[in-house]
Amino acid sequence: MIKNLKTKFSCEMRFKLRWSSFLPATILAMAAAFVIVLPVWADKSEALATSVKNDINITINGKVVKTKTPSFLDQGAVYLPVRDIGELLGTLVSWNTQAKTVTMRYPELTVKIPFGSTSAAVNGQPVALSTPLRMVDGRVYVPLRFFSEAVGAEVKWEAATHNVRMTKPNDYLKLNPFAIWLNHTTHDLYMGKDEQSDVLSIGKLDAQLQGTVFVQPSKQGKNTVLTLVDRFASPHPHYEVYTLLIRDNRIVEQKHASYDQRYEPNTSYYQVYDPNGWIDYTVLTDGKIVLVYNDDGKVVSTYDLAELTQQDDVFGVQAVGTDFLVVRPNRSGLLTLIDLKDNSTVVLADKLLTGKDLAYAHDNQTPYPGDSLSFGGDVGHGVLDFDYLSPFQNNNSQSERLSYERPSYEEERKALPKERSFQEMASSCSTDTVVSVDIQDGDLMYKPLIGTNKQDQEGIRTVCRILRKITAEGVEVTLPRTFPVTFFHGMSVNFSTGDSVSIYRASGDKLAMGSELGGKNIFLSNAQTIKEFERLKVLPKQ
């Protein structure tokens, strides 16, 4: 329930590791904040549309396109919104309000059209426009034909049938939903940082894609990891996984792993807490060797999984820590802990599951062999949390949190100070007993309050008042041991005695003292206390 400084902070940061590691940090989806509509030249004799009607058929390479917003005619031109155009052409289209400019970005292509201009800039060169941008009901409209032909598409308008027929070269595979493109022929890979930056070539992908491809980008520190997963049947589901390390907009390392029947995203990074802050490490694997890179892109650790597990197999890598790895052998499918502290290997199902759940893990082959355990986080002192959803529960059941205490840390755990109650910590809380208060909202880390800093002591006194208010007036509730589905939004109060406690924002506009991971919590509904809590959040100077 109550951990020491290292334990508690590691526990709360587990949310970041678990929920944000597959989220893009700088790669944006194509959706834009403004609706921009784009016309195709049509017969000038067509009458001006008096209402929006989706009676225009659009095909691209013979495939009928269903747009989210109805298309319509205006003075013989067909108009479409920006989201549909971006999806249709596989491009990024944005509207810059300050510059009053529409920009389309694509590999080797940037098209800019200022509002009111009779020309566009195509890769910096002026090109005349037959139809300028228009503003209708506060929305900007741009010519589809111009943009379509800029990316090499051929556009034909059939007035009699109200058909727009587009033929577009399939030179580039757009890897949705991110701004990433792959050239089918050259294997050049392109990436857009955001809607206001040009699309850049980052290098060549060493791969022959065969099936459905999805992308998992992750940015940590100076390193970006881009994972491309190629899924196809042969005859069972098969996954070819290509992992790229990107620095300074260039691919500097590539790894390739193959998995049968089952693929779970390999971890791409982990963090180590240091008194000076968090240290980031990047992880790449080919399923047999794990490589760990520091923030300078240098290899600092290498792990041979076959040697460590004594299994000749390919492995999924769920987690890497300072002295452990959590991997899944592809053939058995049984999640395995490699304890680097004592060089032991443990099949986690044998330690965490019982009865029919354990039998299922060892015997089941459908849809794939193995268990349904997944790594949850390192909560310190050799205690690892795992997420488990039993196959015998209904689909709406919440997953269970299971903990494994590594034997290699048994002596350290015995030496830990006795856990104090919430009331004991609240009553002893002062500028003399609080070492630090670490504050975060998901990935956003605020300036910590340090007990030895005089300028932070008023903030620490506020934290202590909040703790005493919650324990005195709050309602105690015991939460089940599950994993929350949201990021951690709160603060960790770390005491000189070595223990700590969290205060976090709970649903229903409440403050809670305890842990979302389960166990005893105290909830308080008090608007003034929440305001004091929020005022403690100060962003560090850049």
Coordinates of C-alpha atoms in Angstrom, one line a residue:
M1 CA 0.0 0.0 0.0
I2 CA 2.8 2.4 1.0
K3 CA 6.2 2.3 -0.7
N4 CA 9.4 4.1 -0.2
L5 CA 10.6 6.9 -2.4
K6 CA 12.0 4.8 -5.2
T7 CA 9.2 2.3 -5.0
K8 CA 6.3 4.7 -5.2
F9 CA 7.7 6.9 -7.9
S10 CA 8.4 3.9 -10.0
C11 CA 5.0 2.6 -9.4
E12 CA 3.2 5.7 -10.5
M13 CA 5.5 6.1 -13.5
R14 CA 4.3 2.6 -14.6
F15 CA 1.3 4.3 -16.0
K16 CA 3.5 6.3 -18.4
L17 CA 5.4 3.2 -19.4
R18 CA 2.4 1.1 -20.0
W19 CA 0.0 3.5 -21.6
S20 CA 2.2 6.0 -23.4
S21 CA 5.0 3.8 -24.8
F22 CA 2.9 3.1 -28.0
L23 CA 1.7 6.6 -28.4
P24 CA 3.4 9.1 -30.9
A25 CA 5.1 12.0 -29.3
T26 CA 5.7 14.2 -32.3
I27 CA 4.0 12.4 -35.2
L28 CA 0.5 13.8 -35.7
A29 CA -2.5 12.3 -37.4
M30 CA -3.9 13.9 -40.5
A31 CA -7.0 15.3 -38.9
A32 CA -7.1 19.1 -39.1
A33 CA -8.8 21.7 -37.0
F34 CA -10.3 23.5 -40.0
V35 CA -12.6 22.2 -42.7
I36 CA -11.0 23.0 -46.1
V37 CA -13.0 22.1 -49.2
L38 CA -11.4 21.5 -52.6
P39 CA -13.0 21.8 -56.1
V40 CA -12.6 19.6 -59.2
W41 CA -13.1 21.4 -62.6
A42 CA -16.5 20.6 -64.0
D43 CA -18.7 21.8 -66.9
K44 CA -19.2 25.6 -66.5
S45 CA -22.8 25.2 -67.5
E46 CA -23.6 23.4 -64.2
A47 CA -25.8 25.6 -62.0
L48 CA -24.7 26.8 -58.6
A49 CA -25.7 24.3 -55.9
T50 CA -28.2 25.8 -53.5
S51 CA -27.8 23.1 -50.9
V52 CA -25.2 20.4 -50.0
K53 CA -26.2 17.2 -51.7
N54 CA -24.1 14.0 -51.8
D55 CA -25.1 13.2 -55.4
I56 CA -21.6 13.1 -56.8
N57 CA -19.8 9.8 -57.1
I58 CA -16.0 9.8 -56.6
T59 CA -13.8 6.9 -57.4
I60 CA -10.0 6.6 -57.1
N61 CA -8.3 3.8 -58.9
G62 CA -11.7 2.3 -59.6
K63 CA -12.7 2.2 -55.9
V64 CA -15.8 4.2 -54.8
V65 CA -14.9 6.7 -52.1
K66 CA -17.4 7.5 -49.4
T67 CA -16.7 11.0 -47.9
K68 CA -17.6 12.0 -44.4
T69 CA -19.0 15.3 -45.6
P70 CA -21.3 15.5 -48.6
S71 CA -19.7 16.7 -51.8
F72 CA -21.4 19.5 -53.8
L73 CA -21.2 21.6 -56.9
D74 CA -20.4 25.3 -57.1
Q75 CA -20.2 27.0 -60.5
G76 CA -19.3 23.7 -62.1
A77 CA -16.7 22.7 -59.5
V78 CA -16.9 19.8 -57.0
Y79 CA -15.9 20.5 -53.5
L80 CA -14.7 18.2 -50.7
P81 CA -13.5 18.9 -47.1
V82 CA -9.9 18.7 -46.0
R83 CA -10.1 15.5 -44.0
D84 CA -11.5 13.6 -47.0
I85 CA -9.0 15.1 -49.3
G86 CA -6.1 14.2 -47.0
E87 CA -7.4 10.6 -46.8
L88 CA -8.2 10.5 -50.5
L89 CA -4.7 11.6 -51.6
G90 CA -2.8 10.2 -48.7
T91 CA -1.4 13.7 -47.9
L92 CA -1.4 16.2 -45.0
V93 CA -3.4 19.3 -45.6
S94 CA -3.4 22.2 -43.1
W95 CA -4.7 25.8 -42.8
N96 CA -2.5 28.3 -41.1
T97 CA -4.8 31.0 -39.7
Q98 CA -2.1 33.6 -39.1
A99 CA -0.4 33.2 -42.5
K100 CA -3.8 32.6 -44.2
T101 CA -2.2 29.8 -46.2
V102 CA -3.3 26.3 -47.2
T103 CA -0.4 23.8 -47.3
M104 CA -0.4 20.2 -48.6
R105 CA 2.6 18.0 -47.7
Y106 CA 3.6 14.7 -49.3
P107 CA 6.9 12.9 -49.9
E108 CA 9.1 15.1 -52.1
L109 CA 6.3 17.6 -52.4
T110 CA 5.1 20.8 -50.5
V111 CA 2.3 22.9 -52.0
K112 CA 1.4 26.3 -50.5
I113 CA -1.5 28.5 -51.5
P114 CA -2.0 31.9 -49.8
F115 CA -5.5 33.1 -49.5
G116 CA -6.3 35.6 -52.3
S117 CA -3.3 34.6 -54.4
T118 CA -3.6 33.6 -58.1
S119 CA -0.6 31.3 -57.8
A120 CA 0.7 28.5 -55.7
A121 CA 4.2 27.5 -54.6
V122 CA 5.0 24.0 -55.5
N123 CA 8.3 23.0 -53.9
G124 CA 9.1 26.7 -53.7
Q125 CA 8.3 27.4 -57.4
P126 CA 5.4 29.6 -58.5
V127 CA 2.6 27.9 -60.4
A128 CA -0.5 29.8 -61.7
L129 CA -3.9 28.9 -60.3
S130 CA -7.0 29.0 -62.5
T131 CA -9.2 29.2 -59.4
P132 CA -8.0 30.8 -56.2
L133 CA -8.9 29.8 -52.6
R134 CA -12.4 30.7 -51.5
M135 CA -14.0 31.5 -48.2
V136 CA -17.6 30.2 -47.7
D137 CA -19.4 30.4 -44.4
G138 CA -16.0 30.9 -42.6
R139 CA -14.4 27.9 -44.3
V140 CA -11.6 27.8 -46.8
Y141 CA -12.1 25.9 -50.1
V142 CA -9.2 24.9 -52.5
P143 CA -9.0 23.3 -55.9
L144 CA -8.9 19.5 -55.8
R145 CA -7.6 19.1 -59.4
F146 CA -4.6 21.2 -58.6
F147 CA -3.6 19.2 -55.5
S148 CA -4.5 15.9 -57.2
E149 CA -2.3 16.6 -60.2
A150 CA 0.5 17.8 -58.0
V151 CA 0.7 14.3 -56.5
G152 CA 0.6 12.7 -60.0
A153 CA -3.1 11.9 -60.1
E154 CA -5.3 12.1 -63.2
V155 CA -8.7 13.6 -62.6
K156 CA -11.7 13.3 -65.0
W157 CA -15.1 14.9 -64.5
E158 CA -18.2 13.2 -66.1
A159 CA -20.9 15.9 -66.1
A160 CA -23.7 13.6 -67.3
T161 CA -23.3 11.1 -64.5
H162 CA -21.8 13.4 -61.9
N163 CA -18.8 11.2 -61.5
V164 CA -15.3 12.2 -60.5
R165 CA -12.8 9.6 -61.6
M166 CA -9.3 9.8 -60.2
T167 CA -6.4 7.6 -61.2
K168 CA -3.5 7.9 -58.7
P169 CA -0.1 6.2 -58.9
N170 CA 0.5 3.8 -56.0
D171 CA 4.1 4.9 -55.5
Y172 CA 3.7 5.5 -51.8
L173 CA 2.1 3.4 -49.1
K174 CA 0.5 5.7 -46.5
L175 CA 0.9 4.0 -43.1
N176 CA -2.1 5.3 -41.2
P177 CA -2.9 6.9 -38.9
F178 CA 0.5 8.5 -38.7
A179 CA 2.3 10.8 -41.2
I180 CA 4.5 8.0 -42.5
W181 CA 5.0 7.0 -46.1
L182 CA 6.9 4.1 -47.8
N183 CA 8.0 4.2 -51.4
H184 CA 7.0 0.8 -52.9
T185 CA 9.9 0.8 -55.4
T186 CA 12.8 2.4 -53.6
H187 CA 11.8 1.5 -50.1
D188 CA 12.5 5.0 -49.0
L189 CA 10.7 5.9 -45.8
Y190 CA 9.3 9.4 -45.2
M191 CA 8.0 10.9 -42.0
G192 CA 6.1 14.2 -41.2
K193 CA 6.9 15.7 -37.8
D194 CA 3.7 17.7 -37.8
E195 CA 1.3 19.5 -40.1
Q196 CA 3.5 22.6 -40.2
S197 CA 6.7 20.8 -41.1
D198 CA 7.8 19.3 -44.5
V199 CA 7.8 15.6 -45.0
L200 CA 11.4 14.3 -44.8
S201 CA 13.1 11.2 -46.2
I202 CA 14.6 9.3 -43.2
G203 CA 16.3 6.5 -45.0
K204 CA 15.5 3.1 -46.6
L205 CA 13.5 0.3 -45.0
D206 CA 15.2 -3.1 -45.4
A207 CA 12.0 -5.1 -45.8
Q208 CA 9.7 -6.8 -48.3
L209 CA 6.2 -6.1 -47.1
Q210 CA 3.6 -8.8 -47.8
G211 CA 0.4 -8.2 -45.8
T212 CA -1.4 -5.6 -43.7
V213 CA 1.1 -3.1 -42.2
F214 CA 0.5 -1.1 -39.0
V215 CA 2.9 1.3 -37.3
Q216 CA 3.9 1.8 -33.7
P217 CA 5.9 5.0 -33.2
S218 CA 7.5 6.0 -29.9
K219 CA 9.7 8.9 -29.0
Q220 CA 11.8 9.0 -25.9
G221 CA 14.5 11.7 -25.4
K222 CA 16.5 12.1 -28.5
N223 CA 15.6 8.7 -29.9
T224 CA 12.6 7.8 -31.9
V225 CA 11.6 4.1 -32.4
L226 CA 9.4 3.3 -35.4
T227 CA 8.0 -0.3 -35.4
L228 CA 6.4 -1.6 -38.6
V229 CA 4.4 -4.8 -38.2
D230 CA 3.6 -6.7 -41.4
R231 CA 0.8 -9.2 -40.7
F232 CA -0.3 -12.0 -43.0
A233 CA -1.4 -15.6 -43.0
S234 CA 0.9 -18.5 -43.8
P235 CA -1.5 -20.3 -43.0
H236 CA -1.7 -19.1 -39.4
P237 CA -1.2 -15.5 -38.5
H238 CA 2.4 -14.4 -39.0
Y239 CA 4.1 -11.2 -38.1
E240 CA 7.2 -9.7 -39.6
V241 CA 8.3 -6.9 -37.3
Y242 CA 10.8 -4.2 -38.4
T243 CA 12.1 -1.9 -35.7
L244 CA 13.9 1.3 -36.6
L245 CA 16.0 3.6 -34.4
I246 CA 15.7 7.2 -35.7
R247 CA 18.0 10.1 -34.7
D248 CA 18.1 13.5 -36.3
N249 CA 15.5 12.5 -38.9
R250 CA 17.7 9.5 -40.1
I251 CA 17.4 5.8 -39.6
V252 CA 20.6 4.7 -37.8
E253 CA 19.7 1.1 -36.9
Q254 CA 17.2 -1.6 -38.0
K255 CA 16.1 -4.9 -36.5
H256 CA 13.9 -7.6 -37.9
A257 CA 12.0 -10.3 -35.9
S258 CA 9.5 -12.9 -37.0
Y259 CA 6.6 -14.2 -34.9
D260 CA 4.1 -17.0 -35.5
Q261 CA 0.5 -16.8 -34.4
R262 CA 1.1 -14.3 -31.6
Y263 CA 2.7 -10.8 -31.5
E264 CA 2.6 -8.4 -28.6
P265 CA 4.3 -5.0 -29.1
N266 CA 7.9 -5.2 -28.0
T267 CA 9.0 -2.6 -25.5
S268 CA 10.8 0.4 -27.1
Y269 CA 12.2 2.1 -24.0
Y270 CA 12.5 2.2 -20.3
Q271 CA 13.4 4.7 -17.6
V272 CA 15.6 4.7 -14.5
Y273 CA 15.0 7.1 -11.7
D274 CA 18.1 9.1 -10.7
P275 CA 18.3 11.8 -8.0
N276 CA 18.9 14.3 -10.9
G277 CA 15.8 13.1 -12.8
W278 CA 14.7 10.2 -15.1
I279 CA 17.3 8.6 -17.5
D280 CA 15.9 7.3 -20.8
Y281 CA 17.0 4.1 -22.5
T282 CA 15.9 2.9 -25.9
V283 CA 15.3 -0.8 -26.7
L284 CA 15.6 -2.7 -30.0
T285 CA 15.4 -6.5 -30.5
D286 CA 15.5 -9.0 -33.4
G287 CA 13.7 -11.5 -31.1
K288 CA 17.0 -13.1 -30.1
I289 CA 19.2 -10.3 -29.0
V290 CA 18.1 -7.2 -27.0
L291 CA 20.1 -4.0 -27.5
V292 CA 19.8 -1.1 -25.1
Y293 CA 20.8 2.4 -26.3
N294 CA 21.4 5.5 -24.2
D295 CA 20.1 9.0 -25.2
D296 CA 23.2 9.5 -27.3
G297 CA 22.3 6.5 -29.4
K298 CA 25.2 4.4 -28.1
V299 CA 24.7 0.7 -27.2
V300 CA 25.1 0.3 -23.4
S301 CA 23.8 -3.2 -22.8
T302 CA 23.3 -6.4 -24.9
Y303 CA 21.3 -9.4 -23.9
D304 CA 21.4 -12.8 -25.6
L305 CA 18.0 -14.2 -24.8
A306 CA 18.7 -17.8 -26.0
E307 CA 21.7 -17.9 -23.7
L308 CA 19.9 -16.4 -20.7
T309 CA 16.8 -18.6 -21.0
Q310 CA 18.5 -21.7 -22.4
Q311 CA 15.9 -21.8 -25.1
D312 CA 16.5 -21.7 -28.9
D313 CA 13.5 -19.6 -29.8
V314 CA 12.4 -16.1 -30.9
F315 CA 11.2 -13.9 -28.1
G316 CA 8.8 -11.0 -27.6
V317 CA 10.3 -8.5 -25.2
Q318 CA 7.7 -7.0 -22.9
A319 CA 9.9 -5.2 -20.5
V320 CA 13.6 -4.3 -19.8
G321 CA 14.8 -3.0 -16.4
T322 CA 18.1 -2.3 -14.8
D323 CA 18.4 -5.9 -13.7
F324 CA 15.6 -7.9 -15.3
L325 CA 13.9 -8.7 -18.6
V326 CA 10.3 -9.9 -19.2
V327 CA 10.1 -12.0 -22.4
R328 CA 7.7 -14.4 -24.1
P329 CA 9.1 -17.4 -26.0
N330 CA 7.2 -17.7 -29.2
R331 CA 6.7 -21.4 -29.1
S332 CA 5.5 -21.9 -25.5
G333 CA 3.9 -18.5 -25.2
L334 CA 4.6 -18.5 -21.4
L335 CA 5.7 -15.1 -20.1
T336 CA 9.1 -15.5 -18.5
L337 CA 11.1 -13.4 -16.1
I338 CA 14.9 -13.2 -16.5
D339 CA 16.4 -12.0 -13.2
L340 CA 19.8 -10.5 -14.0
K341 CA 20.6 -10.1 -10.3
D342 CA 20.9 -13.8 -9.6
N343 CA 20.8 -15.1 -13.2
S344 CA 17.5 -17.0 -12.6
T345 CA 14.7 -17.6 -15.0
V346 CA 11.1 -18.0 -13.9
V347 CA 7.9 -19.0 -15.8
L348 CA 5.5 -16.4 -14.3
A349 CA 2.4 -18.4 -14.8
D350 CA 3.8 -21.1 -12.5
K351 CA 4.2 -18.4 -9.8
L352 CA 1.1 -16.3 -10.3
L353 CA -1.7 -18.6 -11.6
T354 CA -3.4 -21.6 -10.1
G355 CA -6.1 -24.2 -11.0
K356 CA -7.7 -24.0 -14.4
D357 CA -5.9 -20.7 -15.2
L358 CA -2.6 -22.4 -14.8
A359 CA -3.7 -25.5 -16.8
Y360 CA -5.0 -23.3 -19.6
A361 CA -1.7 -21.4 -19.8
H362 CA 0.3 -24.7 -20.2
D363 CA -2.2 -26.6 -22.4
N364 CA -4.2 -24.2 -24.5
Q365 CA -3.3 -23.9 -28.2
T366 CA -6.2 -21.7 -29.5
P367 CA -5.8 -19.1 -30.8
Y368 CA -2.2 -19.4 -29.7
P369 CA -0.3 -21.2 -26.9
G370 CA 0.6 -19.7 -23.6
D371 CA -0.9 -17.4 -21.0
S372 CA -2.5 -13.9 -21.1
L373 CA -0.2 -12.3 -18.5
S374 CA 1.3 -8.9 -19.5
F375 CA 3.9 -6.8 -17.7
G376 CA 2.4 -3.9 -15.6
G377 CA 5.4 -2.2 -14.0
D378 CA 8.3 -2.3 -11.6
V379 CA 7.1 -1.1 -8.2
G380 CA 10.5 -1.3 -6.5
H381 CA 12.4 -3.5 -4.2
G382 CA 12.2 -6.4 -6.6
V383 CA 8.3 -6.4 -6.8
L384 CA 6.9 -6.6 -10.4
D385 CA 3.3 -6.1 -11.2
F386 CA 1.5 -8.0 -14.0
D387 CA -1.9 -7.6 -15.7
Y388 CA -4.0 -10.7 -16.0
L389 CA -7.4 -11.2 -17.7
S390 CA -8.6 -14.7 -17.1
P391 CA -10.0 -16.5 -20.2
F392 CA -12.7 -17.8 -17.9
Q393 CA -14.1 -14.3 -17.1
N394 CA -16.7 -12.5 -19.3
N395 CA -15.4 -10.0 -21.8
N396 CA -16.5 -7.0 -19.6
S397 CA -14.4 -8.1 -16.6
Q398 CA -11.6 -5.8 -15.5
S399 CA -8.1 -7.3 -15.5
E400 CA -6.5 -8.3 -12.3
R401 CA -3.2 -7.0 -10.9
L402 CA -0.9 -9.7 -9.8
S403 CA 2.5 -9.1 -8.0
Y404 CA 5.6 -11.2 -8.1
E405 CA 8.3 -10.7 -5.4
R406 CA 11.7 -11.5 -6.8
P407 CA 13.6 -13.8 -4.4
S408 CA 16.8 -11.9 -5.2
Y409 CA 15.4 -8.9 -3.3
E410 CA 14.2 -10.7 -0.2
E411 CA 16.9 -9.3 2.1
E412 CA 16.2 -5.8 0.9
R413 CA 12.5 -6.1 1.5
K414 CA 13.1 -7.4 5.0
A415 CA 15.2 -4.3 5.8
L416 CA 12.4 -1.9 4.7
P417 CA 10.9 0.4 7.4
K418 CA 7.5 -0.6 8.8
E419 CA 4.7 0.8 6.8
R420 CA 2.9 3.7 8.4
S421 CA -0.8 4.4 8.2
F422 CA -2.2 7.4 6.2
Q423 CA -3.0 9.1 9.5
E424 CA 0.5 8.7 10.8
M425 CA 2.0 10.1 7.6
A426 CA -0.4 13.0 7.5
S427 CA 0.2 13.9 11.2
S428 CA 4.0 13.8 10.8
C429 CA 4.0 15.7 7.5
S430 CA 6.1 18.9 7.7
T431 CA 8.9 20.7 5.9
D432 CA 11.3 18.8 8.2
T433 CA 10.0 15.3 7.3
V434 CA 9.1 15.7 3.6
V435 CA 12.1 15.0 1.3
S436 CA 10.3 15.8 -2.0
V437 CA 6.9 16.1 -3.7
D438 CA 6.9 14.8 -7.3
I439 CA 4.0 16.1 -9.4
Q440 CA 2.8 14.8 -12.8
D441 CA -0.2 14.7 -15.2
G442 CA 0.5 11.7 -17.4
D443 CA 3.6 12.4 -19.4
L444 CA 3.8 16.0 -18.1
M445 CA 6.2 16.4 -15.2
Y446 CA 5.9 19.5 -13.1
K447 CA 8.6 21.2 -11.0
P448 CA 9.0 19.0 -7.8
L449 CA 8.9 20.5 -4.3
I450 CA 12.2 19.8 -2.5
G451 CA 12.2 19.9 1.3
T452 CA 15.6 21.5 1.6
N453 CA 14.7 24.4 -0.7
K454 CA 13.3 27.3 1.3
Q455 CA 11.3 28.6 -1.7
D456 CA 9.4 25.2 -1.8
Q457 CA 8.5 25.0 1.9
E458 CA 5.2 26.9 1.6
G459 CA 4.1 24.5 -1.1
I460 CA 5.1 21.5 1.2
R461 CA 3.1 23.0 4.0
T462 CA 0.1 23.2 1.6
V463 CA 0.6 19.5 0.7
C464 CA 0.6 18.6 4.4
R465 CA -2.6 20.6 5.0
I466 CA -4.2 18.6 2.1
L467 CA -3.1 15.3 3.6
R468 CA -4.5 16.2 7.0
K469 CA -7.7 17.4 5.4
I470 CA -8.2 14.2 3.4
T471 CA -7.5 11.9 6.4
A472 CA -9.7 14.0 8.7
E473 CA -12.8 14.4 6.5
G474 CA -12.4 11.9 3.7
V475 CA -14.2 8.5 3.2
E476 CA -12.1 5.4 3.3
V477 CA -12.6 2.9 0.4
T478 CA -10.8 -0.3 -0.4
L479 CA -10.2 -0.6 -4.2
P480 CA -9.7 -3.9 -6.1
R481 CA -6.2 -4.7 -7.3
T482 CA -6.6 -3.7 -10.9
F483 CA -4.8 -1.5 -13.4
P484 CA -6.4 2.0 -14.0
V485 CA -7.1 2.9 -17.6
T486 CA -5.9 6.4 -17.3
F487 CA -2.6 8.2 -16.7
F488 CA -1.6 9.2 -13.2
H489 CA -2.6 12.7 -12.3
G490 CA -1.3 13.6 -8.9
M491 CA 1.7 13.9 -6.6
S492 CA 3.9 11.5 -4.7
V493 CA 4.8 12.8 -1.2
N494 CA 8.2 11.2 -0.2
F495 CA 9.2 11.2 3.5
S496 CA 12.6 11.1 5.2
T497 CA 11.5 7.8 6.8
G498 CA 11.7 6.2 3.4
D499 CA 8.0 5.7 2.7
S500 CA 5.7 7.8 0.6
V501 CA 2.0 8.3 -0.3
S502 CA 0.2 9.6 -3.4
I503 CA -2.5 12.2 -3.7
Y504 CA -4.4 12.0 -7.0
R505 CA -7.4 13.4 -8.9
A506 CA -10.2 10.8 -8.8
S507 CA -13.4 10.7 -10.8
G508 CA -16.3 12.7 -9.5
D509 CA -14.2 15.7 -8.9
K510 CA -12.5 14.3 -5.8
L511 CA -9.1 14.0 -4.3
A512 CA -7.8 10.6 -3.2
M513 CA -5.0 9.6 -0.9
G514 CA -3.6 6.1 -1.7
S515 CA -3.1 4.3 -5.0
E516 CA -5.2 3.7 -8.1
L517 CA -3.5 0.3 -8.2
G518 CA -5.8 -0.9 -5.4
G519 CA -5.9 -1.3 -1.7
K520 CA -7.0 1.3 0.9
N521 CA -7.8 4.8 -0.4
I522 CA -9.4 7.9 1.2
F523 CA -11.6 10.1 -1.0
L524 CA -12.5 13.7 -0.3
S525 CA -14.9 16.0 -2.3
N526 CA -13.8 19.6 -1.5
A527 CA -13.6 22.3 -4.2
Q528 CA -11.2 24.5 -2.2
T529 CA -8.8 21.7 -1.5
I530 CA -8.8 20.8 -5.2
K531 CA -7.9 24.4 -6.1
E532 CA -5.0 24.3 -3.6
F533 CA -3.9 21.0 -5.1
E534 CA -4.0 22.4 -8.7
R535 CA -2.1 25.5 -7.7
L536 CA 0.9 23.4 -6.8
K537 CA 1.5 22.5 -10.4
V538 CA 4.3 24.6 -11.8
L539 CA 6.0 23.8 -15.1
P540 CA 9.8 23.8 -14.9
K541 CA 11.7 26.4 -16.9
Q542 CA 13.0 25.2 -20.2

